[in-house]
Amino acid sequence: MSTTTTTTTTMASAVSSASQDLRFGLTDYFVFVIMLGASAGIGVYFGFFSKSKNTTEEYLRGGKKMQTLPIAISLVASQLSGIAIMSIPAESYTYGFNYIFVVLAMLVVIPILIYIIVPVFYENNVSNCYEYLEMRFNKRTRQLVTFFFVTNSFLMLPVYMFIPSLAFAQVTGMNIHLINVMVSSICIFYTMLGGIKAVVWTDVVQGAIMLLSVVAVGVLGTIRSGGMFTVMERASDGGRFNFDFGLDPRIRMTFWGATMGGIFMWTGHIGLNQSCVQRIVSLPSYSHAKKSLIVSGLGFLIISFFNTISGIIMFARYYGCDPMLAGLVSKPDKMMPFFVQDIMGHLAGMPGVFISCVFSAALSSLSATLNSLAGVVYFDYIKPRIRHTEARANWAMKLIVVVMGGYCILGGFMVQNFNSILQTVVTITGINTGAVVGVFLLGMFVPRCNAKTAVTSIIVSVVAMVWIIANGQMNFKSGLIKYEVLPNSLDQCEARGLYMIAEAINKTDFTPVTMKPPSGAPVTTAFHSDRDFSLYDISFYWYKVLGSALVFLCAIPLSYIWRPDENEKQNPKLYSPFVRKFLSLPVTDQDLEEVPLRGSKVAATPDLRIEPTEKEKQTVTEP
């Protein structure tokens, strides 16, 4: 017992000693404080000095006068949370370059949003994407999907801030929860004060920091690793470029699983989630939204490519000298800050820029979610139960931001126990995101489906996914599924000049960790399976696809049992433009390019105004 304790103490001492070189300097702290100060300053400006009216319309949608480029940057920044900056390189480092297929799925998603989903929102003048479900089906459908949005927000908010706090703790040694409290408080402050305008303009500042940082890490990392040719050679030798084009859904990440999972994930996160839709519909017209989505798609591809390739560059740097095997880094999600301090620590301020990048990504996701959550909770749960005034609405939404921000800080104590943050996030959101995407597409594609079939299908999909995911997690716990990472070693540390890692090993009675040979029992790994096929073994990247498919598999047969009311007139604007070609219903000749959202100045122009249908007149919607 004493020998084990001595070894552990010696290892901890060696790790601590070796890590002293990987610490923030005064310049790094200065850069970090400047970033946080700029974010807080933007909130103060829009909260106290902006000439905007103090209304819910202004707080949530910026008076629907937002500009194309800031919204595009904001969409990119909010999708690239701290999870992306930290966990995606960790994914490439441990499992290979396959995540690039999830990134490239955005090439398919942007046209889907532009030509299938967003036109429906603009033609129906919706300010809240869940409002569409009430128009197309009924209020119960809207309430059910809104509940899922609130639930996902509760689950995800603590994760958004914990990841960057993890990075900051790695390079400063500060207590992770203290960092979480300080930075979350600043985010709550500017989101509460400035509303959507503060969210968008802080995203612009944070997006610029993110772009600068990921490009700098990619370029400097490649140089320090021996050049692009060396990076490619080592990654290939280490199996990081082994792509799987097979159809087995149990393999952790194949081309098909990553691509299909990416399409449904990004469609749900950008086009059918209120935190993003709120910004898209804050633009004056559909043509502005289309341009913004194209720019945001391009920006997303650039930053995500650098994020994904950073993991490969990181592997090339530590090929044959793995900091995790040496005990310097406790888990893959902490590899990125270690790598940045290693390659950029000698450049004054650059580690500070990277950590600012991680926090910028997290703050943009957190602020966007808090702002949209405040609007959804107020209009769906509070407004029907109180006497609504603009003053009460503003105070209520600001209080919601503060309360949820406090919950976000407390939730960090649970997130620290997660092993792989990226896998955990994709798994959690897989429970209901597929059902949400499915019911929106059902409404836009299948006219014969009514409210009863929609609600039933959502419930069936969510219950089935809970069952599948729960059994999958039990298989993980029992050892039937083991996602062991691709191998690395510690035999080249001194030859490669990585003396800090070599020193940490030499100061301890260190025994290198090796890959355990597989036991005789059948098991599903990240790269193959010798078990009989089981639905519970499928990769978490397929969860959203399966959830959406279950909605259609349930709803379409039910639509022949619960037939739509033949006397009810259907509004063609509730369906995607290409679906209307197959409907024998009159379609307006109005040019969609100039369709404004309700409440904008252009809406007052007589020849562009869209008259509401009878069904819309009966539907109570938010301002």
Coordinates of C-alpha atoms in Angstrom, one line a residue:
M1 CA 0.0 0.0 0.0
S2 CA 2.8 2.4 0.9
T3 CA 4.7 1.6 -2.3
T4 CA 1.6 2.5 -4.4
T5 CA 1.2 5.7 -2.4
T6 CA 4.9 6.6 -2.9
T7 CA 4.7 5.9 -6.6
T8 CA 1.6 8.1 -7.0
T9 CA 3.1 10.9 -5.0
T10 CA 6.3 10.8 -7.1
M11 CA 4.3 10.8 -10.3
A12 CA 2.2 13.7 -9.2
S13 CA 5.4 15.6 -8.2
A14 CA 7.0 14.9 -11.5
V15 CA 3.9 16.0 -13.4
S16 CA 3.7 19.2 -11.4
S17 CA 7.4 19.9 -11.9
A18 CA 7.2 19.3 -15.7
S19 CA 4.1 21.3 -16.0
Q20 CA 5.6 24.4 -14.5
D21 CA 6.9 25.4 -17.9
L22 CA 3.4 25.3 -19.2
R23 CA 1.9 28.2 -17.3
F24 CA 0.3 31.5 -18.2
G25 CA 2.5 34.6 -18.2
L26 CA 1.5 38.2 -17.4
T27 CA 0.9 39.0 -21.0
D28 CA -1.4 36.0 -21.4
Y29 CA -3.5 37.1 -18.4
F30 CA -3.6 40.6 -20.0
V31 CA -4.9 39.3 -23.3
F32 CA -7.5 37.1 -21.5
V33 CA -8.8 40.0 -19.4
I34 CA -9.0 42.3 -22.5
M35 CA -11.3 39.7 -24.2
L36 CA -13.6 39.4 -21.2
G37 CA -13.6 43.2 -20.7
A38 CA -14.6 43.7 -24.4
S39 CA -17.5 41.3 -24.0
A40 CA -18.7 43.0 -20.8
G41 CA -18.3 46.4 -22.4
I42 CA -20.5 45.5 -25.3
G43 CA -23.2 44.4 -22.9
V44 CA -22.9 47.7 -20.9
Y45 CA -23.2 49.7 -24.2
F46 CA -26.4 47.9 -25.4
G47 CA -27.9 47.8 -21.9
F48 CA -27.4 51.5 -21.0
F49 CA -26.2 53.6 -23.9
S50 CA -27.8 52.3 -27.0
K51 CA -30.8 54.3 -28.3
S52 CA -32.9 51.1 -28.9
K53 CA -36.3 50.8 -27.4
N54 CA -36.7 48.7 -24.2
T55 CA -39.1 46.1 -25.7
T56 CA -39.2 42.4 -26.0
E57 CA -38.9 42.7 -29.7
E58 CA -35.7 44.7 -29.3
Y59 CA -34.3 42.4 -26.6
L60 CA -34.9 39.1 -28.5
R61 CA -34.7 40.1 -32.2
G62 CA -33.0 43.5 -32.3
G63 CA -36.1 45.1 -33.9
K64 CA -35.6 42.7 -36.9
K65 CA -33.0 45.1 -38.3
M66 CA -29.9 43.0 -37.7
Q67 CA -27.1 43.0 -40.4
T68 CA -26.1 40.1 -42.6
L69 CA -22.4 39.7 -41.8
P70 CA -22.7 40.0 -37.9
I71 CA -25.4 37.4 -37.9
A72 CA -23.3 35.1 -40.1
I73 CA -20.4 35.4 -37.7
S74 CA -22.6 34.9 -34.7
L75 CA -24.0 31.7 -36.2
V76 CA -20.5 30.4 -36.7
A77 CA -19.4 31.4 -33.2
S78 CA -22.3 29.9 -31.4
Q79 CA -22.0 26.5 -33.2
L80 CA -18.3 26.3 -32.5
S81 CA -18.5 26.1 -28.7
G82 CA -15.6 25.3 -26.4
I83 CA -16.6 21.7 -27.1
A84 CA -15.5 22.1 -30.7
I85 CA -12.3 24.0 -29.9
M86 CA -11.2 21.4 -27.3
S87 CA -12.9 18.1 -28.0
I88 CA -12.7 17.9 -31.8
P89 CA -8.9 18.0 -31.8
A90 CA -9.0 15.4 -29.0
E91 CA -11.3 13.3 -31.2
S92 CA -8.8 13.4 -34.1
Y93 CA -5.9 12.7 -31.8
T94 CA -7.4 9.6 -30.3
Y95 CA -9.7 8.2 -33.1
G96 CA -8.4 9.6 -36.3
F97 CA -9.4 12.1 -39.0
N98 CA -12.9 10.7 -39.6
Y99 CA -14.6 13.7 -37.9
I100 CA -13.9 15.7 -41.1
F101 CA -17.0 14.0 -42.6
V102 CA -19.2 15.5 -39.9
V103 CA -17.7 18.9 -40.8
L104 CA -18.2 18.4 -44.6
A105 CA -21.9 17.5 -43.9
M106 CA -22.4 21.3 -43.6
L107 CA -22.0 21.4 -47.5
V108 CA -25.3 19.5 -47.6
V109 CA -27.0 21.3 -44.7
I110 CA -26.7 24.9 -45.9
P111 CA -28.7 24.2 -49.1
I112 CA -31.3 22.3 -47.0
L113 CA -31.7 25.3 -44.8
I114 CA -31.8 27.9 -47.6
Y115 CA -34.2 26.1 -49.9
I116 CA -36.3 23.9 -47.6
I117 CA -36.6 25.2 -44.1
V118 CA -35.9 28.9 -43.8
P119 CA -38.3 29.9 -46.6
V120 CA -41.1 28.4 -44.6
F121 CA -40.2 30.5 -41.6
Y122 CA -40.1 33.7 -43.6
E123 CA -43.3 33.1 -45.6
N124 CA -45.2 32.4 -42.3
N125 CA -43.6 35.4 -40.5
V126 CA -42.5 33.3 -37.5
S127 CA -40.3 34.8 -34.9
N128 CA -40.1 31.5 -32.9
C129 CA -39.4 28.3 -34.9
Y130 CA -41.8 26.4 -32.5
E131 CA -44.5 28.8 -33.5
Y132 CA -44.5 27.1 -36.9
L133 CA -45.5 23.8 -35.3
E134 CA -48.5 25.4 -33.7
M135 CA -49.5 26.8 -37.2
R136 CA -48.9 23.4 -38.9
F137 CA -50.2 21.1 -36.2
N138 CA -51.5 22.4 -32.9
K139 CA -50.4 24.0 -29.6
R140 CA -49.7 20.7 -28.0
T141 CA -47.1 19.8 -30.6
R142 CA -45.4 23.2 -30.0
Q143 CA -45.5 22.7 -26.2
L144 CA -43.9 19.2 -26.5
V145 CA -41.1 20.4 -28.8
T146 CA -40.5 23.5 -26.7
F147 CA -40.2 21.2 -23.6
F148 CA -37.4 19.4 -25.4
F149 CA -35.6 22.6 -26.2
V150 CA -35.7 23.7 -22.6
T151 CA -34.6 20.2 -21.4
N152 CA -31.6 20.2 -23.9
S153 CA -30.7 23.7 -22.7
F154 CA -30.7 22.5 -19.1
L155 CA -28.4 19.6 -20.0
M156 CA -26.0 21.6 -22.2
L157 CA -25.5 24.9 -20.4
P158 CA -23.1 23.5 -17.8
V159 CA -21.1 21.8 -20.5
Y160 CA -20.6 25.0 -22.5
M161 CA -18.7 26.7 -19.7
F162 CA -17.0 23.7 -18.1
I163 CA -14.9 22.9 -21.1
P164 CA -13.0 26.2 -21.3
S165 CA -12.7 26.2 -17.5
L166 CA -11.0 22.9 -18.0
A167 CA -8.5 24.5 -20.4
F168 CA -7.8 27.4 -18.2
A169 CA -7.2 25.2 -15.2
Q170 CA -4.8 23.1 -17.2
V171 CA -2.5 26.2 -18.0
T172 CA -2.9 28.2 -14.8
G173 CA -3.5 25.7 -12.0
M174 CA -6.4 27.7 -10.8
N175 CA -9.5 25.9 -9.3
I176 CA -11.7 25.0 -12.2
H177 CA -15.0 25.9 -10.4
L178 CA -13.7 29.3 -9.4
I179 CA -12.9 30.0 -13.1
N180 CA -16.4 28.8 -14.0
V181 CA -18.0 31.2 -11.6
M182 CA -16.0 34.3 -12.7
V183 CA -16.4 33.8 -16.5
S184 CA -20.0 32.6 -16.4
S185 CA -20.9 35.7 -14.3
I186 CA -19.5 38.0 -17.0
C187 CA -21.5 36.1 -19.7
I188 CA -24.7 36.4 -17.6
F189 CA -24.0 40.1 -17.1
Y190 CA -23.8 41.1 -20.8
T191 CA -26.5 38.7 -22.0
M192 CA -28.9 40.0 -19.4
L193 CA -28.2 43.7 -20.1
G194 CA -27.8 43.8 -23.9
G195 CA -30.1 41.1 -25.3
I196 CA -29.6 39.8 -28.8
K197 CA -27.6 42.7 -30.0
A198 CA -25.0 42.2 -27.2
V199 CA -25.0 38.4 -28.0
V200 CA -24.4 39.0 -31.7
W201 CA -21.7 41.7 -31.4
T202 CA -19.8 39.9 -28.7
D203 CA -19.9 36.9 -31.1
V204 CA -18.3 39.1 -33.8
V205 CA -15.4 39.9 -31.5
Q206 CA -15.2 36.3 -30.2
G207 CA -15.4 34.9 -33.8
A208 CA -12.4 37.0 -34.8
I209 CA -10.4 35.7 -31.8
M210 CA -11.4 32.1 -32.7
L211 CA -10.3 32.4 -36.3
L212 CA -7.0 34.0 -35.4
S213 CA -6.3 31.3 -32.8
V214 CA -7.2 28.1 -34.7
V215 CA -5.2 29.3 -37.8
A216 CA -2.2 30.2 -35.6
V217 CA -2.3 26.8 -33.8
G218 CA -2.5 25.0 -37.1
V219 CA 0.4 26.8 -38.7
L220 CA 2.7 26.9 -35.7
G221 CA 1.9 23.3 -34.8
T222 CA 2.8 22.2 -38.3
I223 CA 6.1 24.0 -38.2
R224 CA 7.0 22.6 -34.7
S225 CA 6.0 19.1 -35.8
G226 CA 8.4 19.1 -38.8
G227 CA 6.3 20.4 -41.6
M228 CA 3.2 19.2 -43.4
F229 CA 4.9 16.2 -45.1
T230 CA 6.1 14.9 -41.7
V231 CA 2.6 15.5 -40.1
M232 CA 0.9 13.5 -42.9
E233 CA 3.5 10.7 -42.7
R234 CA 3.3 10.3 -38.9
A235 CA -0.5 10.5 -38.9
S236 CA -0.6 7.8 -41.6
D237 CA 1.8 5.5 -39.7
G238 CA -0.3 6.0 -36.6
G239 CA -3.5 4.9 -38.3
R240 CA -5.1 8.4 -38.1
F241 CA -6.0 8.4 -41.8
N242 CA -7.7 5.0 -41.7
F243 CA -11.2 5.8 -43.1
D244 CA -14.1 3.3 -42.9
F245 CA -16.6 3.4 -45.8
G246 CA -18.5 0.3 -44.5
L247 CA -22.2 0.2 -43.7
D248 CA -21.9 -1.3 -40.2
P249 CA -23.7 1.2 -37.9
R250 CA -21.9 -0.2 -34.8
I251 CA -18.5 1.2 -35.9
R252 CA -17.9 4.4 -33.9
M253 CA -17.4 6.6 -36.9
T254 CA -17.7 5.6 -40.5
F255 CA -18.1 7.8 -43.6
W256 CA -21.8 7.1 -43.7
G257 CA -22.4 7.5 -39.9
A258 CA -20.4 10.7 -39.7
T259 CA -22.0 12.2 -42.8
M260 CA -25.6 11.3 -42.0
G261 CA -25.2 12.1 -38.3
G262 CA -23.7 15.5 -39.3
I263 CA -26.5 16.4 -41.6
F264 CA -29.2 15.7 -39.0
M265 CA -27.2 17.3 -36.2
W266 CA -26.4 20.6 -38.0
T267 CA -29.9 20.8 -39.5
G268 CA -31.3 20.4 -35.9
H269 CA -28.8 22.7 -34.3
I270 CA -28.9 25.6 -36.8
G271 CA -32.2 25.4 -38.7
L272 CA -34.6 24.0 -36.1
N273 CA -33.3 25.3 -32.8
Q274 CA -34.5 28.6 -31.5
S275 CA -31.1 29.9 -30.4
C276 CA -30.1 30.0 -34.0
V277 CA -33.4 30.6 -35.7
Q278 CA -33.9 33.6 -33.5
R279 CA -30.9 35.2 -35.1
I280 CA -31.7 34.1 -38.7
V281 CA -35.2 35.6 -38.5
S282 CA -33.9 38.8 -37.0
L283 CA -32.7 39.7 -40.5
P284 CA -35.0 42.0 -42.6
S285 CA -35.8 39.5 -45.4
Y286 CA -35.2 36.1 -46.8
S287 CA -32.5 37.3 -49.2
H288 CA -30.5 38.6 -46.2
A289 CA -31.0 35.3 -44.4
K290 CA -29.8 33.3 -47.5
K291 CA -26.6 35.4 -47.8
S292 CA -25.9 35.1 -44.1
L293 CA -26.3 31.3 -44.1
I294 CA -23.9 31.0 -47.1
V295 CA -21.3 33.1 -45.3
S296 CA -21.7 31.3 -42.0
G297 CA -21.4 27.9 -43.7
L298 CA -18.1 29.0 -45.3
G299 CA -16.8 30.3 -42.0
F300 CA -17.8 27.1 -40.2
L301 CA -16.0 25.0 -42.7
I302 CA -12.8 27.0 -42.4
I303 CA -12.6 27.0 -38.6
S304 CA -13.9 23.4 -38.2
F305 CA -11.3 22.2 -40.7
F306 CA -8.5 23.8 -38.7
N307 CA -10.0 22.3 -35.5
T308 CA -10.1 18.8 -36.9
I309 CA -6.6 18.9 -38.5
S310 CA -5.2 20.3 -35.2
G311 CA -5.7 16.9 -33.7
I312 CA -3.7 15.3 -36.5
I313 CA -0.9 17.9 -36.1
M314 CA -1.0 17.3 -32.3
F315 CA -0.6 13.6 -32.9
A316 CA 2.4 14.1 -35.2
R317 CA 4.0 16.3 -32.5
Y318 CA 3.6 13.5 -29.9
Y319 CA 4.0 10.5 -32.1
G320 CA 5.9 8.0 -30.0
C321 CA 5.8 10.3 -26.9
D322 CA 2.2 10.6 -25.7
P323 CA 1.6 13.1 -22.8
M324 CA -1.4 11.1 -21.7
L325 CA 0.6 7.8 -21.4
A326 CA 3.2 9.8 -19.5
G327 CA 0.6 11.1 -17.0
L328 CA 1.1 14.8 -17.9
V329 CA -2.4 15.0 -19.3
S330 CA -5.3 13.2 -17.6
K331 CA -7.7 12.9 -20.5
P332 CA -8.0 13.7 -24.2
D333 CA -10.1 16.9 -23.6
K334 CA -7.1 18.4 -21.8
M335 CA -4.6 17.7 -24.7
M336 CA -5.3 20.9 -26.7
P337 CA -4.2 23.4 -24.0
F338 CA -1.1 21.3 -23.2
F339 CA -0.3 21.3 -27.0
V340 CA -0.8 25.0 -27.3
Q341 CA 1.5 25.8 -24.4
D342 CA 4.1 23.5 -25.8
I343 CA 4.2 25.0 -29.2
M344 CA 3.3 28.6 -28.4
G345 CA 4.3 29.1 -24.8
H346 CA 7.5 30.9 -25.8
L347 CA 5.5 33.5 -27.7
A348 CA 4.3 36.2 -25.3
G349 CA 0.5 36.4 -25.3
M350 CA -0.3 33.5 -27.7
P351 CA -1.4 31.0 -25.1
G352 CA -3.6 33.8 -23.8
V353 CA -5.1 34.2 -27.3
F354 CA -5.9 30.5 -27.5
I355 CA -7.5 30.3 -24.1
S356 CA -9.5 33.4 -25.0
C357 CA -10.5 31.6 -28.2
V358 CA -11.8 28.6 -26.1
F359 CA -13.7 31.0 -23.8
S360 CA -15.0 33.0 -26.8
A361 CA -16.5 29.9 -28.3
A362 CA -18.1 28.9 -25.0
L363 CA -19.4 32.4 -24.2
S364 CA -21.0 32.7 -27.7
S365 CA -22.9 29.4 -27.2
L366 CA -23.8 30.1 -23.7
S367 CA -25.1 33.7 -24.3
A368 CA -27.1 32.6 -27.4
T369 CA -28.8 29.8 -25.5
L370 CA -29.5 31.9 -22.5
N371 CA -31.1 34.7 -24.6
S372 CA -33.3 32.4 -26.6
L373 CA -34.2 30.3 -23.6
A374 CA -35.4 33.4 -21.8
G375 CA -37.7 34.2 -24.7
V376 CA -39.1 30.7 -25.0
V377 CA -39.7 30.3 -21.3
Y378 CA -41.3 33.7 -21.0
F379 CA -43.7 33.4 -24.0
D380 CA -44.5 29.8 -23.6
Y381 CA -44.7 29.3 -19.8
I382 CA -45.0 32.7 -18.1
K383 CA -46.9 35.1 -20.3
P384 CA -50.1 33.0 -20.4
R385 CA -50.2 33.1 -16.6
I386 CA -49.6 36.9 -16.0
R387 CA -50.8 40.2 -17.2
H388 CA -48.2 41.0 -19.9
T389 CA -46.5 44.4 -20.1
E390 CA -43.2 45.2 -21.8
A391 CA -41.6 46.1 -18.5
R392 CA -42.7 42.9 -16.8
A393 CA -41.5 40.8 -19.8
N394 CA -38.1 42.4 -19.8
W395 CA -37.6 41.9 -16.1
A396 CA -38.8 38.3 -16.3
M397 CA -36.4 37.4 -19.1
K398 CA -33.5 39.1 -17.4
L399 CA -34.3 37.1 -14.2
I400 CA -34.5 33.9 -16.3
V401 CA -31.0 34.6 -17.7
V402 CA -29.6 35.1 -14.1
V403 CA -31.2 32.0 -12.7
M404 CA -30.1 29.8 -15.6
G405 CA -26.6 31.2 -15.4
G406 CA -26.4 30.3 -11.7
Y407 CA -27.6 26.8 -12.6
C408 CA -24.9 26.6 -15.3
I409 CA -22.2 27.3 -12.7
L410 CA -23.5 24.6 -10.3
G411 CA -23.8 22.0 -13.1
G412 CA -20.1 22.2 -13.6
F413 CA -19.7 19.9 -10.6
M414 CA -21.4 17.1 -12.5
V415 CA -19.7 17.7 -15.9
Q416 CA -16.3 17.1 -14.4
N417 CA -17.1 13.4 -14.1
F418 CA -17.6 13.0 -17.9
N419 CA -15.0 10.9 -19.7
S420 CA -15.4 12.1 -23.3
I421 CA -17.3 15.4 -23.5
L422 CA -17.9 15.2 -27.2
Q423 CA -19.4 11.7 -27.0
T424 CA -21.4 12.6 -24.0
V425 CA -22.9 15.7 -25.7
V426 CA -23.8 13.9 -28.9
T427 CA -25.4 11.0 -26.9
I428 CA -27.5 13.3 -24.7
T429 CA -28.8 15.4 -27.6
G430 CA -29.5 12.2 -29.5
I431 CA -32.4 11.4 -27.2
N432 CA -34.8 14.0 -28.7
T433 CA -33.0 16.0 -31.4
G434 CA -33.9 13.4 -34.0
A435 CA -37.5 13.6 -33.0
V436 CA -37.5 17.4 -33.3
V437 CA -35.9 17.4 -36.7
G438 CA -38.3 14.6 -37.8
V439 CA -41.5 16.5 -36.8
F440 CA -40.4 19.7 -38.5
L441 CA -39.6 17.9 -41.7
L442 CA -42.8 15.9 -41.4
G443 CA -44.8 19.1 -41.2
M444 CA -43.0 20.6 -44.2
F445 CA -43.0 17.4 -46.4
V446 CA -46.1 15.4 -45.6
P447 CA -49.4 17.3 -45.9
R448 CA -51.6 14.4 -44.9
C449 CA -50.1 14.2 -41.4
N450 CA -52.1 15.9 -38.7
A451 CA -51.5 17.0 -35.1
K452 CA -52.5 13.6 -33.6
T453 CA -50.0 11.7 -35.8
A454 CA -47.2 14.3 -35.1
V455 CA -47.6 14.2 -31.3
T456 CA -47.8 10.4 -31.2
S457 CA -44.7 10.0 -33.5
I458 CA -42.6 12.4 -31.3
I459 CA -43.5 10.4 -28.2
V460 CA -42.7 7.1 -29.9
S461 CA -39.4 8.3 -31.2
V462 CA -38.2 9.8 -27.9
V463 CA -39.3 6.7 -25.8
A464 CA -37.6 4.4 -28.3
M465 CA -34.4 6.5 -28.3
V466 CA -34.3 6.6 -24.5
W467 CA -34.6 2.8 -24.5
I468 CA -31.9 2.3 -27.1
I469 CA -29.5 4.8 -25.5
A470 CA -30.1 3.4 -22.0
N471 CA -29.3 -0.1 -23.1
G472 CA -26.3 1.1 -25.1
Q473 CA -24.9 2.7 -21.9
M474 CA -25.5 -0.5 -20.0
N475 CA -23.5 -2.4 -22.7
F476 CA -20.7 0.1 -22.2
K477 CA -20.8 -0.5 -18.5
S478 CA -20.7 -4.2 -18.8
G479 CA -17.8 -4.1 -21.3
L480 CA -19.7 -5.3 -24.3
I481 CA -18.8 -2.0 -26.0
K482 CA -15.2 -0.7 -25.6
Y483 CA -14.1 2.4 -27.5
E484 CA -10.4 2.0 -27.0
V485 CA -8.4 4.7 -28.7
L486 CA -5.8 4.2 -31.5
P487 CA -2.4 3.3 -30.0
N488 CA 0.5 5.6 -29.3
S489 CA 3.7 5.0 -27.3
L490 CA 6.5 6.5 -25.3
D491 CA 9.6 5.1 -26.9
Q492 CA 10.7 8.2 -28.9
C493 CA 10.6 11.0 -26.4
E494 CA 14.3 11.7 -26.1
A495 CA 14.9 11.0 -29.8
R496 CA 12.3 13.6 -30.7
G497 CA 13.6 16.2 -28.3
L498 CA 10.5 16.2 -26.0
Y499 CA 12.6 16.4 -22.9
M500 CA 9.8 17.7 -20.6
I501 CA 7.8 14.5 -21.2
A502 CA 11.0 12.3 -20.9
E503 CA 11.9 14.0 -17.7
A504 CA 8.4 13.3 -16.2
I505 CA 8.8 9.6 -17.1
N506 CA 12.4 9.4 -15.7
K507 CA 11.5 10.9 -12.4
T508 CA 9.1 8.1 -11.6
D509 CA 9.0 4.4 -11.4
F510 CA 7.0 4.6 -14.6
T511 CA 5.7 1.6 -16.5
P512 CA 4.5 2.5 -20.0
V513 CA 0.8 1.8 -20.6
T514 CA 0.3 -0.6 -23.5
M515 CA -2.8 -1.7 -25.4
K516 CA -4.3 -4.7 -23.7
P517 CA -4.8 -7.7 -26.0
P518 CA -8.4 -8.4 -26.7
S519 CA -10.0 -11.1 -24.5
G520 CA -11.8 -14.0 -25.9
A521 CA -15.3 -12.5 -25.3
P522 CA -17.1 -10.9 -28.3
V523 CA -16.9 -7.1 -28.1
T524 CA -17.8 -4.1 -30.1
T525 CA -14.9 -1.7 -30.4
A526 CA -14.5 1.7 -32.1
F527 CA -13.3 0.0 -35.2
H528 CA -14.8 -3.5 -35.5
S529 CA -17.3 -5.8 -33.8
D530 CA -17.3 -9.6 -33.4
R531 CA -20.7 -9.6 -31.6
D532 CA -24.0 -10.5 -33.1
F533 CA -25.8 -7.4 -34.4
S534 CA -27.6 -5.5 -31.7
L535 CA -29.4 -2.1 -32.1
Y536 CA -28.0 -1.2 -28.7
D537 CA -24.5 -1.3 -30.1
I538 CA -25.0 1.3 -32.8
S539 CA -22.7 4.3 -32.8
F540 CA -24.0 7.5 -31.1
Y541 CA -23.5 9.3 -34.4
W542 CA -26.6 7.4 -35.7
Y543 CA -28.9 8.4 -32.9
K544 CA -30.2 11.6 -34.5
V545 CA -30.8 9.8 -37.9
L546 CA -32.6 7.0 -36.1
G547 CA -34.7 9.4 -34.1
S548 CA -35.9 11.2 -37.2
A549 CA -36.5 8.0 -39.1
L550 CA -38.8 6.7 -36.3
V551 CA -41.0 9.8 -36.6
F552 CA -41.6 9.1 -40.3
L553 CA -42.0 5.4 -39.8
C554 CA -44.6 6.0 -37.2
A555 CA -46.4 9.0 -38.6
I556 CA -47.0 8.0 -42.2
P557 CA -48.9 4.7 -41.4
L558 CA -50.8 6.5 -38.7
S559 CA -51.8 9.2 -41.2
Y560 CA -53.9 6.6 -43.0
I561 CA -55.7 5.7 -39.8
W562 CA -56.1 9.2 -38.4
R563 CA -57.0 10.9 -41.7
P564 CA -56.9 14.7 -42.0
D565 CA -60.1 16.6 -42.0
E566 CA -61.1 17.0 -45.6
N567 CA -63.0 20.2 -44.9
E568 CA -59.9 21.9 -43.4
K569 CA -58.3 24.2 -45.9
Q570 CA -54.5 23.8 -46.0
N571 CA -52.2 26.8 -46.2
P572 CA -49.6 26.0 -48.9
K573 CA -47.1 28.3 -47.2
L574 CA -46.8 25.8 -44.4
Y575 CA -44.9 23.4 -46.7
S576 CA -41.5 23.6 -48.3
P577 CA -41.5 25.3 -51.7
F578 CA -40.7 22.2 -53.7
V579 CA -43.5 20.2 -52.0
R580 CA -46.1 22.8 -53.1
K581 CA -45.5 21.8 -56.7
F582 CA -47.3 18.5 -55.9
L583 CA -50.3 20.2 -54.1
S584 CA -53.4 21.2 -55.9
L585 CA -53.6 24.4 -53.9
P586 CA -53.2 28.0 -55.0
V587 CA -49.8 29.4 -54.2
T588 CA -49.0 33.1 -53.9
D589 CA -47.0 34.6 -56.8
Q590 CA -45.1 36.8 -54.3
D591 CA -41.4 37.0 -54.7
L592 CA -39.9 35.3 -51.6
E593 CA -36.6 37.1 -51.9
E594 CA -38.2 40.2 -50.5
V595 CA -40.6 38.7 -48.0
P596 CA -40.0 40.6 -44.7
L597 CA -40.6 39.3 -41.2
R598 CA -43.5 40.6 -39.3
G599 CA -42.8 43.9 -37.6
S600 CA -40.1 45.2 -40.0
K601 CA -40.5 48.5 -41.8
V602 CA -40.8 46.8 -45.2
A603 CA -43.9 44.9 -43.9
A604 CA -45.8 48.1 -44.2
T605 CA -45.4 48.1 -48.0
P606 CA -48.8 47.1 -49.4
D607 CA -47.5 45.1 -52.4
L608 CA -45.2 43.0 -50.2
R609 CA -47.5 42.3 -47.3
I610 CA -48.7 38.7 -46.7
E611 CA -52.2 38.4 -45.4
P612 CA -52.6 35.8 -42.6
T613 CA -54.8 32.8 -43.3
E614 CA -57.9 32.0 -41.2
K615 CA -55.9 29.4 -39.3
E616 CA -53.2 31.9 -38.6
K617 CA -55.7 34.5 -37.3
Q618 CA -57.0 31.9 -34.8
T619 CA -53.5 31.1 -33.6
V620 CA -52.2 33.2 -30.8
T621 CA -48.5 34.0 -31.4
E622 CA -45.9 36.1 -29.8
P623 CA -45.2 39.7 -30.9

